[in-house]
Amino acid sequence: EAQVTQNPRYLITVTGKKLTVTCSQNMNHEYMSWYRQDPGLGLRQIYYSMNVEVTDKGDVPEGYKVSRKEKRNFPLILESPSPNQTSLYFCASSLNGAEAFFGQGTRLTVV
Amino acid sequence: RKEVEQDPGPFNVPEGATVAFNCTYSNSASQSFFWYRQDCRKEPKLLMSVYSSGNEDGRFTAQLNRASQYISLLIRDSKLSDSATYLCVVNEDYDMRFGAGTRLTVKP
């Protein structure tokens, strides 16, 4: 089954404790992207990747890192999480401009 | 980076109503266009692609106006199950750009 898998689905953590949200897709898509969604603000892009070893900042990259060592994986790293990073996060992949497939989302709370 | 803007909503309509959403985009080089549907706090899912000639899928009609740089979504005979947030998506150089979404509530 074609899918994008994010883990964990829910996470509560404390300020400053490094965390990684994993994202994996099984469709051999070149393009992957991370978004955060906050009430009233819609989906805001954090980082995106056009292919392996190619990543670029989106609209709200501050406080986040990503890597793309393999085509299927695109982890999102928060080196030192802060409460303003409490949000709903989505990973997505697509085949160069075609339909985007989303993971089920990760609800992150930073206290 | 270029912007994708949507009607702010929310739209509250009775069952059976016809409702239309618009979306404007600023990058004239955008290559492809989509409407996504997102149910409350779940992942967005593709509703339909938008083609230059316009396209229809049952009660849903999408249109693209490249000259004015906007796309539209028309929903006829609204159902309670159409209640959701509708996201306009524009593809720019293979990078997907999302509008903030328009919330639709269909009431009995």
mmCIF file of C-alpha atoms in Angstrom:
data_model
loop_
_atom_site.group_PDB
_atom_site.id
_atom_site.type_symbol
_atom_site.label_atom_id
_atom_site.label_comp_id
_atom_site.label_asym_id
_atom_site.label_seq_id
_atom_site.Cartn_x
_atom_site.Cartn_y
_atom_site.Cartn_z
ATOM 1 C CA GLU A 1 0.000 0.000 0.000
ATOM 2 C CA ALA A 2 1.341 3.428 -1.002
ATOM 3 C CA GLN A 3 1.784 5.510 2.096
ATOM 4 C CA VAL A 4 3.680 8.116 4.066
ATOM 5 C CA THR A 5 4.402 7.072 7.634
ATOM 6 C CA GLN A 6 5.173 9.497 10.412
ATOM 7 C CA ASN A 7 6.279 8.619 13.902
ATOM 8 C CA PRO A 8 5.417 9.310 16.578
ATOM 9 C CA ARG A 9 1.780 10.322 16.162
ATOM 10 C CA TYR A 10 1.708 12.074 19.514
ATOM 11 C CA LEU A 11 4.576 13.462 21.572
ATOM 12 C CA ILE A 12 4.791 15.526 24.727
ATOM 13 C CA THR A 13 8.282 16.721 25.576
ATOM 14 C CA VAL A 14 10.089 19.317 27.638
ATOM 15 C CA THR A 15 11.829 22.454 26.490
ATOM 16 C CA GLY A 16 15.337 21.834 25.230
ATOM 17 C CA LYS A 17 15.168 18.066 24.869
ATOM 18 C CA LYS A 18 16.208 17.112 21.357
ATOM 19 C CA LEU A 19 13.685 15.118 19.373
ATOM 20 C CA THR A 20 13.284 13.628 15.923
ATOM 21 C CA VAL A 21 10.072 13.002 14.028
ATOM 22 C CA THR A 22 10.548 10.383 11.361
ATOM 23 C CA CYS A 23 8.910 10.331 7.948
ATOM 24 C CA SER A 24 9.123 7.513 5.464
ATOM 25 C CA GLN A 25 7.475 6.973 2.081
ATOM 26 C CA ASN A 26 7.337 3.840 -0.045
ATOM 27 C CA MET A 27 6.440 5.418 -3.400
ATOM 28 C CA ASN A 28 9.956 6.315 -4.599
ATOM 29 C CA HIS A 29 9.011 10.004 -4.626
ATOM 30 C CA GLU A 30 11.751 12.567 -5.157
ATOM 31 C CA TYR A 31 9.964 15.417 -3.402
ATOM 32 C CA MET A 32 9.338 15.442 0.343
ATOM 33 C CA SER A 33 8.296 18.251 2.615
ATOM 34 C CA TRP A 34 7.474 19.127 6.211
ATOM 35 C CA TYR A 35 4.662 21.419 7.311
ATOM 36 C CA ARG A 36 3.339 22.689 10.559
ATOM 37 C CA GLN A 37 -0.299 23.583 11.018
ATOM 38 C CA ASP A 38 -1.548 25.986 13.631
ATOM 39 C CA PRO A 39 -5.110 27.259 14.151
ATOM 40 C CA GLY A 40 -5.922 30.044 11.712
ATOM 41 C CA LEU A 41 -2.563 29.829 9.925
ATOM 42 C CA GLY A 42 -3.026 26.890 7.601
ATOM 43 C CA LEU A 43 -0.134 24.709 6.464
ATOM 44 C CA ARG A 44 3.228 26.426 6.660
ATOM 45 C CA GLN A 45 6.209 24.819 5.029
ATOM 46 C CA ILE A 46 9.246 24.173 7.231
ATOM 47 C CA TYR A 47 11.704 22.445 4.893
ATOM 48 C CA TYR A 48 11.490 20.598 1.633
ATOM 49 C CA SER A 49 13.703 18.294 -0.382
ATOM 50 C CA MET A 50 13.764 17.820 -4.132
ATOM 51 C CA ASN A 51 15.904 14.693 -3.929
ATOM 52 C CA VAL A 52 18.550 12.885 -1.896
ATOM 53 C CA GLU A 53 21.041 15.284 -0.297
ATOM 54 C CA VAL A 54 19.056 18.302 -1.563
ATOM 55 C CA THR A 55 17.146 20.264 1.064
ATOM 56 C CA ASP A 56 15.856 23.833 1.192
ATOM 57 C CA LYS A 57 14.260 26.102 3.739
ATOM 58 C CA GLY A 58 10.562 26.702 3.580
ATOM 59 C CA ASP A 59 8.693 29.575 5.171
ATOM 60 C CA VAL A 60 9.318 28.757 8.843
ATOM 61 C CA PRO A 61 12.641 26.862 9.134
ATOM 62 C CA GLU A 62 13.910 28.446 12.359
ATOM 63 C CA GLY A 63 14.429 25.890 15.105
ATOM 64 C CA TYR A 64 14.275 22.889 12.761
ATOM 65 C CA LYS A 65 16.718 20.731 10.855
ATOM 66 C CA VAL A 66 16.198 18.020 8.259
ATOM 67 C CA SER A 67 18.273 15.495 6.393
ATOM 68 C CA ARG A 68 17.734 13.445 3.253
ATOM 69 C CA LYS A 69 20.314 10.688 3.152
ATOM 70 C CA GLU A 70 17.976 8.229 1.462
ATOM 71 C CA LYS A 71 15.115 8.842 -0.907
ATOM 72 C CA ARG A 72 12.494 7.239 1.319
ATOM 73 C CA ASN A 73 13.296 9.025 4.615
ATOM 74 C CA PHE A 74 13.065 12.679 5.598
ATOM 75 C CA PRO A 75 13.355 13.146 9.362
ATOM 76 C CA LEU A 76 12.544 16.422 11.096
ATOM 77 C CA ILE A 77 14.878 17.323 13.945
ATOM 78 C CA LEU A 78 14.220 19.775 16.746
ATOM 79 C CA GLU A 79 17.573 20.309 18.434
ATOM 80 C CA SER A 80 16.199 22.374 21.293
ATOM 81 C CA PRO A 81 12.398 22.432 21.222
ATOM 82 C CA SER A 82 10.547 25.411 22.625
ATOM 83 C CA PRO A 83 6.858 25.852 23.515
ATOM 84 C CA ASN A 84 6.223 27.873 20.324
ATOM 85 C CA GLN A 85 6.964 24.695 18.367
ATOM 86 C CA THR A 86 3.880 23.070 19.832
ATOM 87 C CA SER A 87 1.911 22.266 16.714
ATOM 88 C CA LEU A 88 0.515 19.638 14.366
ATOM 89 C CA TYR A 89 3.189 18.491 11.921
ATOM 90 C CA PHE A 90 2.676 16.844 8.536
ATOM 91 C CA CYS A 91 5.145 15.198 6.231
ATOM 92 C CA ALA A 92 4.284 14.901 2.543
ATOM 93 C CA SER A 93 5.789 13.398 -0.581
ATOM 94 C CA SER A 94 5.038 13.730 -4.262
ATOM 95 C CA LEU A 95 6.382 12.712 -7.640
ATOM 96 C CA ASN A 96 7.578 16.106 -8.905
ATOM 97 C CA GLY A 97 4.434 18.148 -8.958
ATOM 98 C CA ALA A 98 1.847 15.430 -9.015
ATOM 99 C CA GLU A 99 -0.478 14.544 -6.161
ATOM 100 C CA ALA A 100 1.015 15.004 -2.697
ATOM 101 C CA PHE A 101 0.545 12.240 -0.159
ATOM 102 C CA PHE A 102 0.522 13.131 3.499
ATOM 103 C CA GLY A 103 1.407 11.289 6.648
ATOM 104 C CA GLN A 104 -1.203 11.135 9.384
ATOM 105 C CA GLY A 105 0.389 13.929 11.335
ATOM 106 C CA THR A 106 2.336 14.298 14.566
ATOM 107 C CA ARG A 107 0.849 16.259 17.439
ATOM 108 C CA LEU A 108 3.759 17.766 19.336
ATOM 109 C CA THR A 109 3.439 19.513 22.677
ATOM 110 C CA VAL A 110 6.484 21.204 24.188
ATOM 111 C CA VAL A 111 6.105 22.163 27.839
ATOM 112 C CA ARG B 1 8.578 33.188 -1.983
ATOM 113 C CA LYS B 2 5.331 33.527 -3.836
ATOM 114 C CA GLU B 3 1.934 33.433 -2.175
ATOM 115 C CA VAL B 4 -1.221 31.422 -2.565
ATOM 116 C CA GLU B 5 -4.277 33.125 -1.137
ATOM 117 C CA GLN B 6 -7.771 31.842 -0.508
ATOM 118 C CA ASP B 7 -11.125 33.210 0.556
ATOM 119 C CA PRO B 8 -10.855 33.439 4.337
ATOM 120 C CA GLY B 9 -14.240 31.848 5.071
ATOM 121 C CA PRO B 10 -15.764 30.323 7.032
ATOM 122 C CA PHE B 11 -18.667 29.414 4.808
ATOM 123 C CA ASN B 12 -21.817 28.209 6.556
ATOM 124 C CA VAL B 13 -24.402 26.932 4.087
ATOM 125 C CA PRO B 14 -27.583 24.840 4.220
ATOM 126 C CA GLU B 15 -27.749 21.413 2.693
ATOM 127 C CA GLY B 16 -28.399 21.584 -1.014
ATOM 128 C CA ALA B 17 -26.736 24.943 -1.478
ATOM 129 C CA THR B 18 -24.137 25.746 -4.109
ATOM 130 C CA VAL B 19 -20.909 27.208 -2.786
ATOM 131 C CA ALA B 20 -17.813 28.496 -4.563
ATOM 132 C CA PHE B 21 -14.273 29.011 -3.341
ATOM 133 C CA ASN B 22 -11.595 31.064 -5.051
ATOM 134 C CA CYS B 23 -7.851 31.003 -4.790
ATOM 135 C CA THR B 24 -5.284 33.347 -6.301
ATOM 136 C CA TYR B 25 -1.628 32.665 -6.886
ATOM 137 C CA SER B 26 1.172 35.088 -7.610
ATOM 138 C CA ASN B 27 3.688 33.008 -9.562
ATOM 139 C CA SER B 28 2.697 33.057 -13.217
ATOM 140 C CA ALA B 29 5.111 30.177 -13.874
ATOM 141 C CA SER B 30 3.126 27.789 -11.671
ATOM 142 C CA GLN B 31 2.675 24.488 -13.419
ATOM 143 C CA SER B 32 -0.105 22.543 -11.764
ATOM 144 C CA PHE B 33 -2.982 23.148 -9.439
ATOM 145 C CA PHE B 34 -5.034 21.127 -7.007
ATOM 146 C CA TRP B 35 -7.797 21.264 -4.441
ATOM 147 C CA TYR B 36 -7.307 19.266 -1.260
ATOM 148 C CA ARG B 37 -9.801 18.473 1.447
ATOM 149 C CA GLN B 38 -8.845 18.333 5.106
ATOM 150 C CA ASP B 39 -11.113 17.006 7.814
ATOM 151 C CA CYS B 40 -10.628 18.282 11.338
ATOM 152 C CA ARG B 41 -6.991 17.801 12.393
ATOM 153 C CA LYS B 42 -6.442 15.001 9.887
ATOM 154 C CA GLU B 43 -4.100 14.880 6.928
ATOM 155 C CA PRO B 44 -5.089 16.688 3.730
ATOM 156 C CA LYS B 45 -6.209 14.482 0.884
ATOM 157 C CA LEU B 46 -6.470 15.218 -2.812
ATOM 158 C CA LEU B 47 -9.964 16.250 -3.877
ATOM 159 C CA MET B 48 -9.216 16.996 -7.489
ATOM 160 C CA SER B 49 -6.623 18.321 -9.864
ATOM 161 C CA VAL B 50 -7.399 21.485 -11.792
ATOM 162 C CA TYR B 51 -6.863 21.493 -15.544
ATOM 163 C CA SER B 52 -6.696 24.419 -17.920
ATOM 164 C CA SER B 53 -9.882 23.303 -19.620
ATOM 165 C CA GLY B 54 -11.710 22.954 -16.320
ATOM 166 C CA ASN B 55 -12.849 19.669 -14.923
ATOM 167 C CA GLU B 56 -15.815 18.179 -13.164
ATOM 168 C CA ASP B 57 -16.172 15.285 -10.765
ATOM 169 C CA GLY B 58 -19.766 14.687 -9.768
ATOM 170 C CA ARG B 59 -20.929 17.678 -7.744
ATOM 171 C CA PHE B 60 -17.496 19.310 -7.841
ATOM 172 C CA THR B 61 -16.207 21.577 -10.597
ATOM 173 C CA ALA B 62 -12.745 23.106 -10.691
ATOM 174 C CA GLN B 63 -11.601 25.846 -13.025
ATOM 175 C CA LEU B 64 -8.321 27.548 -13.775
ATOM 176 C CA ASN B 65 -7.854 31.039 -15.140
ATOM 177 C CA ARG B 66 -4.180 31.452 -15.982
ATOM 178 C CA ALA B 67 -4.551 35.010 -17.260
ATOM 179 C CA SER B 68 -5.990 36.194 -13.943
ATOM 180 C CA GLN B 69 -4.036 33.659 -11.920
ATOM 181 C CA TYR B 70 -6.851 32.137 -9.959
ATOM 182 C CA ILE B 71 -8.497 28.786 -9.523
ATOM 183 C CA SER B 72 -11.957 28.038 -8.276
ATOM 184 C CA LEU B 73 -13.915 25.174 -6.777
ATOM 185 C CA LEU B 74 -17.690 24.918 -7.089
ATOM 186 C CA ILE B 75 -19.679 22.498 -4.983
ATOM 187 C CA ARG B 76 -23.280 21.881 -6.012
ATOM 188 C CA ASP B 77 -26.019 20.328 -3.892
ATOM 189 C CA SER B 78 -23.936 20.507 -0.707
ATOM 190 C CA LYS B 79 -24.058 17.540 1.652
ATOM 191 C CA LEU B 80 -23.424 17.443 5.374
ATOM 192 C CA SER B 81 -20.379 15.290 4.578
ATOM 193 C CA ASP B 82 -18.855 18.128 2.549
ATOM 194 C CA SER B 83 -18.088 19.962 5.799
ATOM 195 C CA ALA B 84 -14.312 20.293 5.858
ATOM 196 C CA THR B 85 -11.507 22.693 5.106
ATOM 197 C CA TYR B 86 -10.612 23.071 1.434
ATOM 198 C CA LEU B 87 -7.026 23.827 0.557
ATOM 199 C CA CYS B 88 -5.840 25.344 -2.675
ATOM 200 C CA VAL B 89 -2.459 23.988 -3.789
ATOM 201 C CA VAL B 90 -0.170 25.400 -6.444
ATOM 202 C CA ASN B 91 2.881 23.642 -7.771
ATOM 203 C CA GLU B 92 5.852 25.956 -8.376
ATOM 204 C CA ASP B 93 8.973 24.329 -9.787
ATOM 205 C CA TYR B 94 7.867 21.015 -8.264
ATOM 206 C CA ASP B 95 7.441 22.640 -4.857
ATOM 207 C CA MET B 96 3.909 22.423 -3.455
ATOM 208 C CA ARG B 97 2.529 25.682 -2.046
ATOM 209 C CA PHE B 98 -0.620 25.642 0.067
ATOM 210 C CA GLY B 99 -3.251 28.246 0.697
ATOM 211 C CA ALA B 100 -4.388 28.730 4.289
ATOM 212 C CA GLY B 101 -7.644 26.892 3.594
ATOM 213 C CA THR B 102 -11.313 27.768 3.598
ATOM 214 C CA ARG B 103 -13.577 26.139 6.123
ATOM 215 C CA LEU B 104 -16.975 24.948 4.953
ATOM 216 C CA THR B 105 -19.788 23.917 7.274
ATOM 217 C CA VAL B 106 -22.928 22.461 5.717
ATOM 218 C CA LYS B 107 -25.918 22.545 8.046
ATOM 219 C CA PRO B 108 -29.180 20.571 7.954
#
